[in-house]
Every structure is written in C-alpha cells, then in structure tokens.
XYZ file of C-alpha atoms in Angstrom:
261
model
C 18.632 221.850 -110.791
C 19.555 221.334 -114.460
C 18.221 218.256 -116.248
C 19.894 215.033 -115.157
C 21.397 216.545 -112.012
C 20.537 216.673 -108.324
C 21.170 218.644 -105.145
C 20.965 217.355 -101.565
C 17.452 218.084 -100.353
C 15.818 217.898 -96.956
C 12.614 218.912 -95.254
C 12.710 222.262 -93.507
C 11.822 221.567 -89.884
C 12.528 222.656 -86.330
C 15.360 220.724 -84.738
C 14.379 220.273 -81.084
C 15.993 218.805 -78.017
C 15.417 215.210 -76.962
C 12.352 214.192 -74.962
C 13.803 213.800 -71.465
C 10.738 213.896 -69.241
C 10.421 211.172 -66.613
C 8.980 208.001 -68.094
C 5.401 207.198 -67.095
C 4.280 203.689 -66.291
C 0.735 204.523 -67.386
C -0.582 206.607 -70.237
C -2.629 209.021 -68.093
C -3.081 209.979 -64.471
C -6.628 208.604 -64.593
C -5.402 205.180 -65.708
C -2.687 205.302 -63.067
C -5.263 205.948 -60.327
C -7.560 203.215 -61.639
C -4.728 200.688 -61.589
C -3.769 201.685 -58.057
C -7.366 201.226 -56.889
C -7.506 197.792 -58.510
C -4.281 196.903 -56.721
C -5.850 197.814 -53.372
C -8.843 195.566 -54.090
C -6.545 192.661 -54.954
C -4.828 193.052 -51.593
C -8.030 191.722 -49.970
C -7.209 188.332 -51.488
C -4.876 186.539 -49.019
C -2.940 184.663 -51.703
C -2.270 187.823 -53.715
C -1.384 189.851 -50.608
C 1.123 187.202 -49.532
C 2.660 187.152 -53.006
C 3.156 190.929 -52.965
C 4.422 190.828 -49.393
C 7.084 188.253 -50.252
C 8.201 190.368 -53.203
C 8.316 193.658 -51.257
C 9.628 192.441 -47.905
C 11.767 189.659 -49.359
C 10.654 187.313 -46.580
C 8.000 184.715 -45.885
C 4.556 186.247 -45.296
C 2.500 183.073 -45.264
C 1.925 182.885 -41.516
C 0.534 186.380 -40.949
C -2.274 187.360 -43.340
C -2.726 190.713 -41.609
C 0.906 191.654 -42.141
C 0.758 190.538 -45.767
C -2.320 192.691 -46.387
C -0.687 195.697 -44.675
C 2.433 195.446 -46.850
C 0.324 194.981 -49.991
C -1.828 198.051 -49.229
C 1.212 200.197 -48.456
C 2.696 199.235 -51.806
C -0.567 200.139 -53.601
C -0.689 203.506 -51.836
C 2.895 204.250 -52.883
C 1.931 203.525 -56.482
C -1.088 205.805 -56.107
C 1.137 208.656 -54.895
C 3.212 208.333 -58.046
C 0.139 209.264 -60.083
C 0.526 212.848 -58.831
C 4.208 212.974 -59.669
C 5.880 215.606 -61.825
C 5.899 213.357 -64.885
C 2.155 213.950 -65.312
C 0.965 217.313 -66.651
C -2.007 219.328 -65.414
C -4.371 217.492 -67.761
C -3.155 214.103 -66.586
C -1.245 213.102 -69.712
C 2.199 211.573 -69.608
C 4.564 214.325 -70.720
C 7.199 211.913 -72.045
C 4.640 209.953 -74.051
C 3.111 213.135 -75.459
C 6.534 214.514 -76.414
C 7.491 211.325 -78.252
C 4.092 210.915 -79.932
C 4.170 214.490 -81.264
C 7.826 214.565 -82.247
C 7.021 215.098 -85.919
C 4.291 217.621 -85.118
C 6.741 219.610 -83.002
C 9.219 219.620 -85.883
C 6.703 221.416 -88.086
C 5.618 224.194 -85.761
C 7.562 227.286 -84.735
C 5.697 227.731 -81.431
C 6.519 226.015 -78.144
C 3.398 223.871 -78.765
C 2.904 222.973 -75.128
C -0.589 224.138 -75.996
C -0.790 223.922 -79.820
C -3.060 226.295 -81.711
C -6.138 225.005 -83.544
C -4.354 225.572 -86.865
C -1.397 223.466 -85.719
C -3.710 220.705 -84.496
C -5.626 220.614 -87.794
C -2.385 220.569 -89.760
C -1.032 217.709 -87.644
C -4.063 215.488 -88.267
C -4.217 216.520 -91.922
C -0.793 214.969 -92.491
C -2.260 211.482 -92.050
C -3.198 209.863 -95.359
C -6.275 207.933 -94.251
C -9.577 208.933 -92.592
C -9.005 206.298 -89.887
C -5.649 207.767 -88.869
C -7.042 211.276 -89.004
C -9.917 210.241 -86.716
C -7.494 208.598 -84.270
C -5.362 211.728 -84.328
C -8.242 213.921 -83.168
C -8.335 212.059 -79.868
C -4.741 212.895 -78.925
C -3.877 216.067 -80.802
C -5.944 218.347 -78.561
C -3.811 217.558 -75.517
C -0.493 219.351 -74.894
C 2.376 218.197 -77.100
C 5.202 219.133 -74.715
C 7.644 220.044 -77.476
C 11.215 220.671 -76.328
C 13.081 223.898 -77.063
C 14.731 224.328 -80.490
C 18.431 223.465 -80.625
C 21.109 226.042 -81.446
C 21.734 224.628 -84.945
C 18.801 224.669 -87.377
C 18.607 223.288 -90.943
C 16.755 226.239 -92.467
C 15.751 229.820 -91.763
C 12.267 229.073 -90.435
C 12.662 231.719 -87.716
C 12.289 234.440 -90.366
C 9.839 232.591 -92.582
C 7.662 229.962 -90.884
C 6.037 229.110 -94.243
C 9.237 227.176 -95.050
C 8.356 224.535 -92.463
C 7.537 221.246 -94.162
C 8.927 222.351 -97.530
C 11.665 220.374 -99.288
C 14.688 222.623 -99.724
C 18.025 222.235 -101.454
C 20.951 222.204 -99.056
C 24.245 223.575 -100.311
C 27.427 221.823 -99.107
C 29.188 223.469 -96.174
C 32.640 222.756 -97.648
C 34.070 223.532 -101.110
C 33.013 221.014 -103.774
C 35.816 219.938 -106.092
C 33.539 218.429 -108.740
C 30.636 219.423 -110.967
C 27.791 220.907 -109.000
C 24.866 220.217 -108.988
C 25.833 216.551 -108.997
C 25.165 214.452 -112.093
C 22.804 211.478 -111.865
C 24.909 208.326 -112.244
C 24.941 206.182 -115.367
C 22.129 203.641 -115.159
C 19.962 206.169 -113.308
C 17.421 208.393 -115.021
C 17.514 212.141 -114.440
C 14.513 214.427 -114.408
C 13.345 218.038 -114.588
C 10.946 217.451 -111.688
C 12.268 219.063 -108.459
C 10.871 216.097 -106.505
C 13.323 213.853 -108.385
C 16.278 216.185 -107.949
C 16.778 216.021 -104.197
C 18.843 212.828 -103.892
C 21.262 210.650 -105.826
C 18.377 208.298 -106.625
C 17.140 210.929 -109.113
C 14.045 209.581 -110.914
C 15.013 205.962 -110.254
C 16.875 203.267 -112.129
C 16.713 203.284 -115.905
C 13.626 201.265 -116.834
C 13.957 197.740 -118.207
C 14.309 197.558 -121.973
C 16.210 200.842 -122.164
C 19.647 202.166 -121.250
C 21.078 205.242 -119.517
C 24.676 205.012 -120.754
C 26.177 208.210 -119.343
C 25.980 210.464 -116.333
C 23.194 213.042 -116.347
C 21.027 211.002 -118.725
C 17.484 212.406 -118.621
C 16.056 210.639 -121.692
C 16.504 206.866 -121.735
C 17.809 205.337 -124.969
C 16.528 202.111 -126.569
C 18.460 198.971 -125.779
C 20.896 197.836 -128.526
C 19.825 195.138 -130.975
C 21.215 191.729 -130.036
C 21.378 192.774 -126.382
C 19.031 193.076 -123.393
C 18.691 195.740 -120.726
C 17.379 194.948 -117.217
C 16.516 197.719 -114.756
C 19.360 200.162 -114.171
C 21.299 199.352 -117.333
C 24.205 201.560 -118.350
C 25.875 198.956 -120.610
C 23.509 196.551 -122.486
C 24.205 192.842 -121.998
C 24.649 190.495 -125.008
C 22.123 187.785 -125.736
C 23.426 184.376 -124.600
C 25.433 182.254 -127.023
C 23.085 180.524 -129.450
C 20.470 183.279 -129.373
C 19.899 186.596 -131.087
C 17.460 189.483 -131.429
C 16.840 192.453 -133.688
C 14.556 194.123 -131.136
C 15.686 197.141 -129.155
C 13.499 196.782 -126.065
C 14.529 193.477 -124.493
C 14.584 193.423 -120.712
C 15.871 189.896 -120.029
C 18.015 187.177 -121.621
C 14.961 184.935 -121.885
C 13.499 187.360 -124.454
C 16.305 186.664 -126.917
C 15.423 184.286 -129.784
C 17.129 180.895 -129.916
C 19.079 180.308 -133.135
C 17.899 177.377 -135.251
C-alpha cells in the first residue's frame, strides 16, 4: 500500500467445519480403561459401593452389601464399555480433543490431516516460539489431528497455491468503496511503508509521545509545537497549563512545561 495507508489484511488459511465429534470423558482410551479398572477395585470397599449404589439405584443400599457391590461393578463395567466407543480413534486418542487441539494446525494444511505428513508435523511444532512448547508439541503432534472438511467459502486461493497458507494477504472489499482506497491512517496514528504495518487501521501505532501526526496518512511524525505538549497519539498539540511555558518541541506531558516565575 502507499505510504500512510492500509488495506484489510488476514492470514491465508483453510476454513474448516466445526469439531463435532462426541466428547470424551478421558483423554485416551488407555486412561479410560485405567479409570474403569480403578473403579472396579473401589467397589470392593463396602462404603464406596453403597455410595455408588444409592446414586445409581436412587434407593437405600445400606442393608445389602452384596447388592451394593453388584450395582457398583455393573456401573464400572458400563464405563469400561464406553472406552471402546466411536469417540475414540484407532490409536486410542479422543477425536474431539485432537480436533480442538490441532485447530490451528488444520487451518494451515491443505490435506485432510487425519494422518499429517512429517513436514506438516514439523511445521506445526516449529510455530511455537519456545523450546519447551516445541518439546511438548512433539508428544501430541504425531497422533492423528482429525481435521474437519474445508467449508464451501474460503478466504484465499490456497487450493491452487498451497504456499499461500500462513501468509498475510490483503483482502479487497466485496462491495464498492465510496472513499479513498487504500484507506488512510487516521490523524494521530503513524503510517508506514512496512507491509506488516499496513494490514489494519492501527497502522504503525499511535504517534509517539513528544511528536504529532496532524493529518491523515502521516508517515513521518512532526515535532510538537513550542509552548505545547504531545502525549501518545497526538494529532493536535495541547497547550502548557496556565502559568507555565516551554520553547522545546518534544514535550510529552504537561509536567514537562516550565513554571513561569
């Protein structure tokens, strides 16, 4: 975009459907089975078995310990059967959890990524900005991601050029624009020639303290006026308080004005 102006920008990514797998109570099938086994062992404790029995049967189970244990074990076995339910994939991971955890990864790959390629896995972990997060990523990224299918509407033409994925692109308005385009950075905001600062109305940020950006599309800040001060984001310099003055042209606050004597 020209100096001092901006265009709406967004990351090129794959818009995918929502994660709508059945929710899993446990993270993996193995954990699910372990919890079910622990539940069975607890049923051997009369007090615990009676507690579960009262909750399941909604009646008093205190007088018959055998009945309480039977109800408790049946409940544990039902929970164990759930561990083989459809919500768990072949490798035992929770499909819903995997889909949600890899939502951003799925947005940056053009494959179905149920079984991501090694390149996609490396790229996913490489997006983390610390060695600790990268190391933690290795433990989960090798399992299926369970990405959903792309939606009908996509923000960019990644189908023809997958190298666009992850890039920041300018997005042209869908409707006619009845004003200057690209848009001018507002007064009080500093423009820039850097494409990274031309993708939103924030431009390169507010005009720095001690200077002014008096007009739209300002890309070189001007010194503050003498006898005035300019806090961050100044478009119109503010006068020094009554009883003070200054000949400087870089004041950022009223307290920097000099008291008259």
